[in-house]
Coordinates of C-alpha atoms and ligand atoms in Angstrom, one line a residue:
M1 CA 133.6 -146.1 43.7
L2 CA 130.5 -147.2 41.8
T3 CA 132.2 -148.6 39.1
K4 CA 130.8 -149.8 35.5
E5 CA 131.5 -153.3 36.6
R6 CA 129.8 -153.0 40.0
E7 CA 126.7 -151.5 38.5
K8 CA 126.8 -154.8 36.4
L9 CA 126.8 -156.4 39.4
F10 CA 123.7 -154.8 40.7
K11 CA 122.3 -154.9 37.7
D12 CA 122.6 -158.7 37.0
L13 CA 121.4 -159.5 40.5
T14 CA 118.4 -157.3 40.8
Q15 CA 116.9 -158.4 37.8
A16 CA 117.2 -162.0 38.2
A17 CA 114.4 -163.8 39.4
G18 CA 114.0 -165.6 42.7
V19 CA 110.9 -165.6 44.1
S20 CA 110.8 -167.9 47.8
G21 CA 110.9 -171.6 46.5
F22 CA 112.0 -170.7 43.0
E23 CA 115.6 -169.5 43.4
D24 CA 117.0 -171.3 40.4
E25 CA 117.7 -168.3 38.4
I26 CA 119.1 -165.9 41.0
R27 CA 121.1 -169.0 42.2
D28 CA 122.9 -169.3 38.8
V29 CA 123.9 -165.6 38.7
I30 CA 125.2 -165.9 42.0
K31 CA 127.3 -169.0 40.9
G32 CA 128.5 -167.1 37.8
Y33 CA 130.1 -164.7 40.0
L34 CA 132.3 -166.9 42.0
P35 CA 136.2 -167.1 41.7
N36 CA 137.8 -170.8 41.1
N37 CA 139.5 -171.0 44.5
V38 CA 136.0 -171.5 46.6
K39 CA 134.1 -174.7 47.7
I40 CA 130.7 -174.7 46.4
D41 CA 128.0 -176.7 48.3
Y42 CA 124.3 -176.8 48.8
D43 CA 121.7 -177.4 51.8
N44 CA 118.5 -179.5 50.5
T45 CA 116.4 -176.7 50.4
G46 CA 119.0 -175.3 47.6
S47 CA 120.8 -172.7 49.7
L48 CA 123.9 -172.1 48.2
L49 CA 127.1 -172.4 50.6
V50 CA 130.2 -171.1 49.5
T51 CA 133.6 -171.8 51.7
K52 CA 136.6 -169.7 51.6
P53 CA 139.2 -171.5 53.8
G54 CA 141.4 -168.9 55.9
L55 CA 144.6 -169.2 58.2
S56 CA 142.6 -171.6 60.8
S57 CA 139.6 -174.0 60.3
H58 CA 138.2 -172.2 63.4
P59 CA 136.4 -170.2 63.9
K60 CA 134.0 -170.9 61.2
I61 CA 131.9 -167.7 60.5
M62 CA 128.9 -168.1 58.6
L63 CA 127.9 -165.1 56.7
S64 CA 124.3 -165.3 55.6
A65 CA 122.3 -163.3 53.2
H66 CA 118.8 -164.6 51.6
M67 CA 118.7 -164.5 47.7
D68 CA 114.8 -165.2 47.5
E69 CA 112.4 -162.0 46.8
V70 CA 108.9 -161.2 47.6
G71 CA 106.5 -162.1 44.6
F72 CA 103.2 -164.1 44.0
M73 CA 102.1 -167.6 42.6
V74 CA 99.8 -168.3 40.1
S75 CA 96.9 -170.0 42.0
R76 CA 93.9 -170.4 39.5
I77 CA 93.1 -169.5 35.7
S78 CA 89.9 -168.2 35.1
E79 CA 87.8 -169.4 31.9
E80 CA 88.4 -166.0 30.6
G81 CA 92.2 -166.3 30.6
F82 CA 93.1 -163.9 33.5
I83 CA 95.3 -165.1 36.5
Y84 CA 94.3 -165.1 40.0
F85 CA 97.6 -165.5 42.4
A86 CA 98.7 -165.7 46.0
P87 CA 101.3 -163.4 47.4
V88 CA 104.5 -165.1 48.3
G89 CA 106.2 -162.9 51.3
M90 CA 104.5 -159.6 52.6
W91 CA 102.6 -157.3 50.3
W92 CA 100.8 -154.2 50.6
P93 CA 97.7 -154.3 48.4
H94 CA 97.8 -150.7 47.4
I95 CA 101.3 -151.1 45.7
M96 CA 100.3 -154.1 43.8
L97 CA 97.6 -152.6 41.4
A98 CA 98.6 -151.4 37.7
Q99 CA 102.3 -152.9 38.2
R100 CA 103.8 -155.2 35.8
V101 CA 104.9 -158.7 36.3
V102 CA 106.4 -161.5 34.7
I103 CA 104.9 -165.1 34.9
K104 CA 107.7 -167.7 34.7
S105 CA 106.1 -170.4 32.8
K106 CA 107.4 -173.7 31.7
Q107 CA 107.4 -172.4 28.2
G108 CA 109.4 -169.0 29.3
D109 CA 108.4 -165.7 30.4
V110 CA 105.1 -164.6 30.2
P111 CA 104.7 -160.7 30.6
G112 CA 101.6 -159.5 32.3
F113 CA 99.6 -156.7 34.4
I114 CA 98.2 -156.5 37.3
G115 CA 94.6 -155.0 36.2
A116 CA 92.9 -152.5 38.0
K117 CA 89.8 -150.7 36.8
P118 CA 90.1 -147.0 35.8
P119 CA 88.4 -144.3 38.1
H120 CA 85.8 -143.8 35.8
L121 CA 84.3 -147.4 36.5
L122 CA 84.6 -146.7 40.1
S123 CA 82.0 -145.5 42.4
P124 CA 82.8 -142.9 45.0
D125 CA 82.3 -145.8 47.8
D126 CA 84.9 -148.0 45.7
Q127 CA 87.5 -145.5 45.3
K128 CA 88.0 -145.2 49.2
K129 CA 88.4 -149.1 49.6
M130 CA 91.4 -150.9 49.5
Q131 CA 91.3 -153.9 46.9
D132 CA 91.5 -157.2 48.4
I133 CA 94.7 -159.1 47.0
H134 CA 92.3 -162.2 46.4
E135 CA 90.4 -160.2 43.8
M136 CA 93.2 -158.9 42.1
F137 CA 94.2 -160.8 38.5
I138 CA 96.8 -160.6 36.1
D139 CA 95.9 -159.8 32.6
I140 CA 98.5 -161.7 30.4
G141 CA 96.6 -161.1 27.0
A142 CA 95.4 -164.4 26.5
A143 CA 92.1 -165.1 24.5
D144 CA 90.8 -167.7 27.2
E145 CA 92.2 -170.2 29.8
K146 CA 92.9 -172.9 27.2
E147 CA 95.5 -170.1 25.3
A148 CA 96.8 -169.5 28.7
R149 CA 97.9 -172.8 29.7
E150 CA 98.5 -174.6 26.3
V151 CA 99.9 -171.7 24.2
F152 CA 101.5 -169.6 26.8
G153 CA 102.1 -172.6 29.0
V154 CA 100.9 -171.1 32.5
R155 CA 100.0 -173.5 35.4
P156 CA 99.0 -172.9 38.9
G157 CA 102.2 -173.1 40.9
D158 CA 103.9 -171.1 38.5
A159 CA 106.0 -168.0 39.9
V160 CA 105.3 -164.7 39.4
V161 CA 108.1 -161.9 39.8
P162 CA 107.8 -158.0 39.8
D163 CA 109.1 -156.6 36.6
A164 CA 111.2 -153.5 37.0
H165 CA 114.3 -152.3 36.0
Y166 CA 117.6 -151.3 37.9
K167 CA 118.3 -147.2 37.3
A168 CA 120.4 -144.7 38.9
M169 CA 118.5 -141.5 40.0
K170 CA 119.4 -138.0 39.2
N171 CA 121.9 -138.4 42.2
P172 CA 123.7 -141.1 40.6
K173 CA 124.5 -142.7 44.1
L174 CA 121.1 -143.2 44.7
L175 CA 119.9 -146.4 43.1
M176 CA 116.4 -147.8 42.1
A177 CA 116.0 -151.6 41.8
K178 CA 113.5 -154.4 42.5
A179 CA 114.8 -156.9 45.2
W180 CA 117.5 -154.9 46.7
D181 CA 115.8 -157.1 49.7
N182 CA 118.0 -158.8 49.6
R183 CA 120.3 -158.7 46.3
V184 CA 122.4 -156.0 48.0
G185 CA 123.5 -158.5 50.6
C186 CA 124.4 -160.9 47.7
A187 CA 126.4 -158.3 45.9
L188 CA 128.2 -157.5 48.9
Y189 CA 129.0 -161.1 49.8
L190 CA 130.2 -161.6 46.4
E191 CA 132.5 -158.7 46.4
L192 CA 133.6 -160.0 50.1
I193 CA 134.1 -163.6 48.3
K194 CA 136.5 -161.9 45.7
A195 CA 138.4 -159.5 48.1
F196 CA 139.1 -162.5 50.6
S197 CA 140.6 -164.8 47.6
E198 CA 143.4 -162.3 47.2
E199 CA 143.7 -161.7 51.1
D200 CA 144.5 -164.2 54.5
H201 CA 142.0 -163.9 57.2
P202 CA 142.4 -165.5 60.5
N203 CA 139.4 -167.9 60.3
T204 CA 137.1 -170.1 57.8
L205 CA 134.3 -168.0 55.9
V206 CA 131.0 -169.8 54.7
F207 CA 129.0 -167.2 52.7
S208 CA 125.1 -168.8 52.7
F209 CA 122.9 -167.7 50.0
T210 CA 119.7 -168.9 51.6
T211 CA 116.2 -169.9 50.4
Q212 CA 112.8 -168.9 51.5
E213 CA 113.6 -166.3 53.9
E214 CA 110.4 -164.2 52.8
V215 CA 108.0 -166.7 53.8
G216 CA 109.6 -167.7 57.2
L217 CA 113.3 -167.7 57.3
R218 CA 113.4 -171.1 56.1
G219 CA 116.4 -171.8 54.2
A220 CA 118.4 -170.0 57.3
E221 CA 117.7 -172.7 59.6
T222 CA 118.7 -175.6 57.0
A223 CA 121.6 -173.7 56.0
A224 CA 122.8 -173.3 59.7
A225 CA 122.3 -177.2 60.2
A226 CA 124.6 -177.8 57.1
V227 CA 127.3 -175.2 57.9
Q228 CA 127.5 -175.5 61.9
P229 CA 129.2 -172.2 62.3
D230 CA 130.8 -170.8 65.4
A231 CA 129.4 -167.5 64.9
C232 CA 127.2 -165.6 62.3
L233 CA 127.0 -162.5 60.5
V234 CA 123.7 -162.0 58.8
F235 CA 122.9 -159.2 56.0
D236 CA 119.5 -158.1 55.9
G237 CA 116.9 -156.1 57.4
C238 CA 117.3 -152.3 57.8
I239 CA 114.3 -150.5 56.6
A240 CA 115.0 -146.8 56.0
N241 CA 112.2 -144.5 57.2
D242 CA 113.5 -140.9 56.2
F243 CA 110.6 -140.2 54.2
P244 CA 107.1 -138.3 55.0
G245 CA 104.3 -140.5 57.1
V246 CA 106.6 -142.4 59.1
R247 CA 106.2 -142.5 63.0
K248 CA 108.4 -140.0 64.7
S249 CA 108.5 -142.2 67.8
E250 CA 110.7 -144.8 65.4
L251 CA 114.4 -145.2 65.7
P252 CA 115.6 -142.9 62.6
V253 CA 117.2 -144.9 59.7
A254 CA 118.4 -142.9 56.8
L255 CA 119.9 -143.4 53.4
G256 CA 123.4 -142.2 53.1
E257 CA 124.1 -142.1 56.7
G258 CA 125.9 -145.4 57.2
A259 CA 125.6 -149.2 57.4
N260 CA 122.8 -150.4 59.8
L261 CA 123.2 -152.9 63.1
I262 CA 119.8 -154.3 63.9
I263 CA 119.4 -154.1 67.6
M264 CA 116.1 -155.9 67.8
D265 CA 113.8 -157.5 65.2
R266 CA 110.6 -159.7 65.8
S267 CA 112.9 -162.7 65.4
H268 CA 116.1 -161.9 67.4
I269 CA 118.1 -159.6 69.7
P270 CA 121.7 -160.1 68.6
N271 CA 124.4 -161.6 71.3
K272 CA 125.4 -158.3 73.0
K273 CA 129.1 -158.9 73.1
M274 CA 129.5 -159.4 69.4
R275 CA 126.8 -156.3 68.9
D276 CA 129.1 -154.1 70.8
F277 CA 132.5 -155.7 69.3
A278 CA 130.8 -154.6 65.9
F279 CA 129.8 -150.9 67.2
S280 CA 133.6 -150.8 68.7
V281 CA 135.2 -151.9 65.4
A282 CA 133.0 -149.0 63.5
E283 CA 133.9 -146.1 65.6
E284 CA 137.6 -147.2 65.8
Q285 CA 137.7 -147.2 62.0
E286 CA 135.5 -144.1 61.7
I287 CA 132.8 -146.3 59.7
P288 CA 129.1 -144.7 60.1
L289 CA 127.0 -147.4 61.7
Q290 CA 123.0 -146.9 62.5
P291 CA 121.4 -148.9 64.9
A292 CA 118.1 -150.0 63.8
T293 CA 115.3 -151.9 65.0
L294 CA 112.8 -154.0 62.8
L295 CA 109.7 -154.7 64.7
G296 CA 107.5 -155.7 61.9
A297 CA 109.5 -158.5 60.7
G298 CA 112.2 -161.1 61.4
T299 CA 115.7 -161.9 59.6
D300 CA 117.6 -165.2 59.2
T301 CA 119.3 -164.2 62.2
G302 CA 116.3 -166.0 64.2
K303 CA 117.0 -169.3 63.2
I304 CA 120.8 -168.8 62.9
L305 CA 120.9 -167.9 66.6
L306 CA 118.9 -170.9 67.7
H307 CA 121.0 -173.6 66.0
D308 CA 122.3 -176.6 68.1
K309 CA 123.4 -174.7 71.4
G310 CA 123.0 -171.3 69.9
V311 CA 125.1 -169.1 67.7
P312 CA 126.4 -165.9 68.6
S313 CA 124.7 -163.7 65.8
V314 CA 124.6 -160.1 64.6
A315 CA 122.4 -158.7 61.6
L316 CA 124.0 -156.0 59.4
G317 CA 122.7 -154.2 56.3
V318 CA 122.4 -151.5 54.1
P319 CA 119.1 -149.1 54.5
R320 CA 116.6 -149.6 52.1
R321 CA 113.5 -147.4 51.1
Y322 CA 110.2 -148.8 50.0
T323 CA 111.2 -152.5 50.3
H324 CA 108.8 -155.1 49.6
S325 CA 107.3 -153.4 46.3
H326 CA 108.4 -153.2 42.8
T327 CA 111.2 -150.4 43.4
S328 CA 113.4 -149.8 46.2
I329 CA 116.1 -147.3 46.9
I330 CA 119.4 -147.7 48.2
H331 CA 122.5 -145.4 48.6
Y332 CA 125.4 -146.3 47.3
D333 CA 127.9 -144.6 50.1
D334 CA 126.0 -147.3 52.6
Y335 CA 126.9 -150.1 50.5
E336 CA 130.7 -149.3 50.5
N337 CA 130.6 -148.6 54.4
T338 CA 129.2 -152.1 55.0
F339 CA 131.5 -153.4 52.7
L340 CA 134.6 -151.7 54.9
L341 CA 132.7 -152.8 58.1
H342 CA 132.5 -156.5 57.2
M343 CA 136.1 -156.5 56.1
A344 CA 137.1 -155.0 59.4
L345 CA 135.2 -157.2 61.6
I346 CA 136.4 -160.4 59.7
Q347 CA 139.9 -159.7 60.2
R348 CA 139.5 -159.4 63.7
M349 CA 137.3 -162.5 64.3
N350 CA 139.9 -165.1 65.4
E351 CA 139.5 -167.8 67.5
E352 CA 139.9 -165.9 70.8
M353 CA 137.5 -163.1 70.0
V354 CA 135.0 -165.5 68.9
K355 CA 135.1 -167.4 72.0
S356 CA 134.9 -164.3 74.2
F357 CA 131.4 -163.8 72.5
T358 CA 129.8 -166.7 74.6
D359 CA 131.9 -166.5 77.6
F360 CA 129.3 -166.0 80.4
S361 CA 131.8 -166.9 83.3
Ligands
ZN401 ZN1 111.9 -158.8 52.7

């Protein structure tokens, strides 16, 4: 059920700032939700590693969700006090203009607006063009460069975060927020940590909240080296395409139709036995599970499955509409189904089961 407590968790996680490379704020919010009986570590990029020992030290199962989000970085301040910036992660310029942002300056949050000419000032030709990201600017209301730097504290290298608020839609199961990619995974893992702090499991769980996924799956590589997992469940990906204009040849992924399992993305193809194990558990438990492809991008899975001699890995998730924009939408029922699927999988991932994933004899 979407309780008030759960909505607070969603709100706290999605509204925290955490552009790739600047994950301090979101990491602190996640830490604030951890129970006392877990062990906390970090890798050297700042990924947060939370160990929950179970009935056996092996298999060691890594559960990996990235905590960073797409955003921007201040690159230059003009003499007039306008802020030029570089995208951090993949953005489509169309959806950036006329959006509110917050610059995380050393003197605190500086609200701003990505300026766009009104149609009155555009020629008919200009109106048809896509604006170049590198010509866009943020208006922070500074009188000039000196005020931007000295009074507002803005500097090249500051992170810029989309400014958008968590809100349930008219159908209260549809939830709008920034950064569902991948805070929905962080929320689900925090709830799993809580659930398993009161329940035994036949393995040891290491939840990793990784850094810098959006700029090249970086924290996943260092987190895997720190964890040394026997198997890995990744939470990410899962782009819903149930809205107008999507090619009908794409594998359909719809909100409210269940959890997702990525059968292929640009960084990985899952371990086949582990993938089939997940599908059969979902079927046995009557949990709806949609196969999904993510051909335009990769997930942390791509790095983790290549760690050392290889780690059997599968990526699961909740479908999201309009990802990599100021606001994306998820369906609460998918979240609940994905949670139930994780509970069922983890209880069955004992030493014998995990060994069978890599038995090629
Ligand atoms: Zn992403």
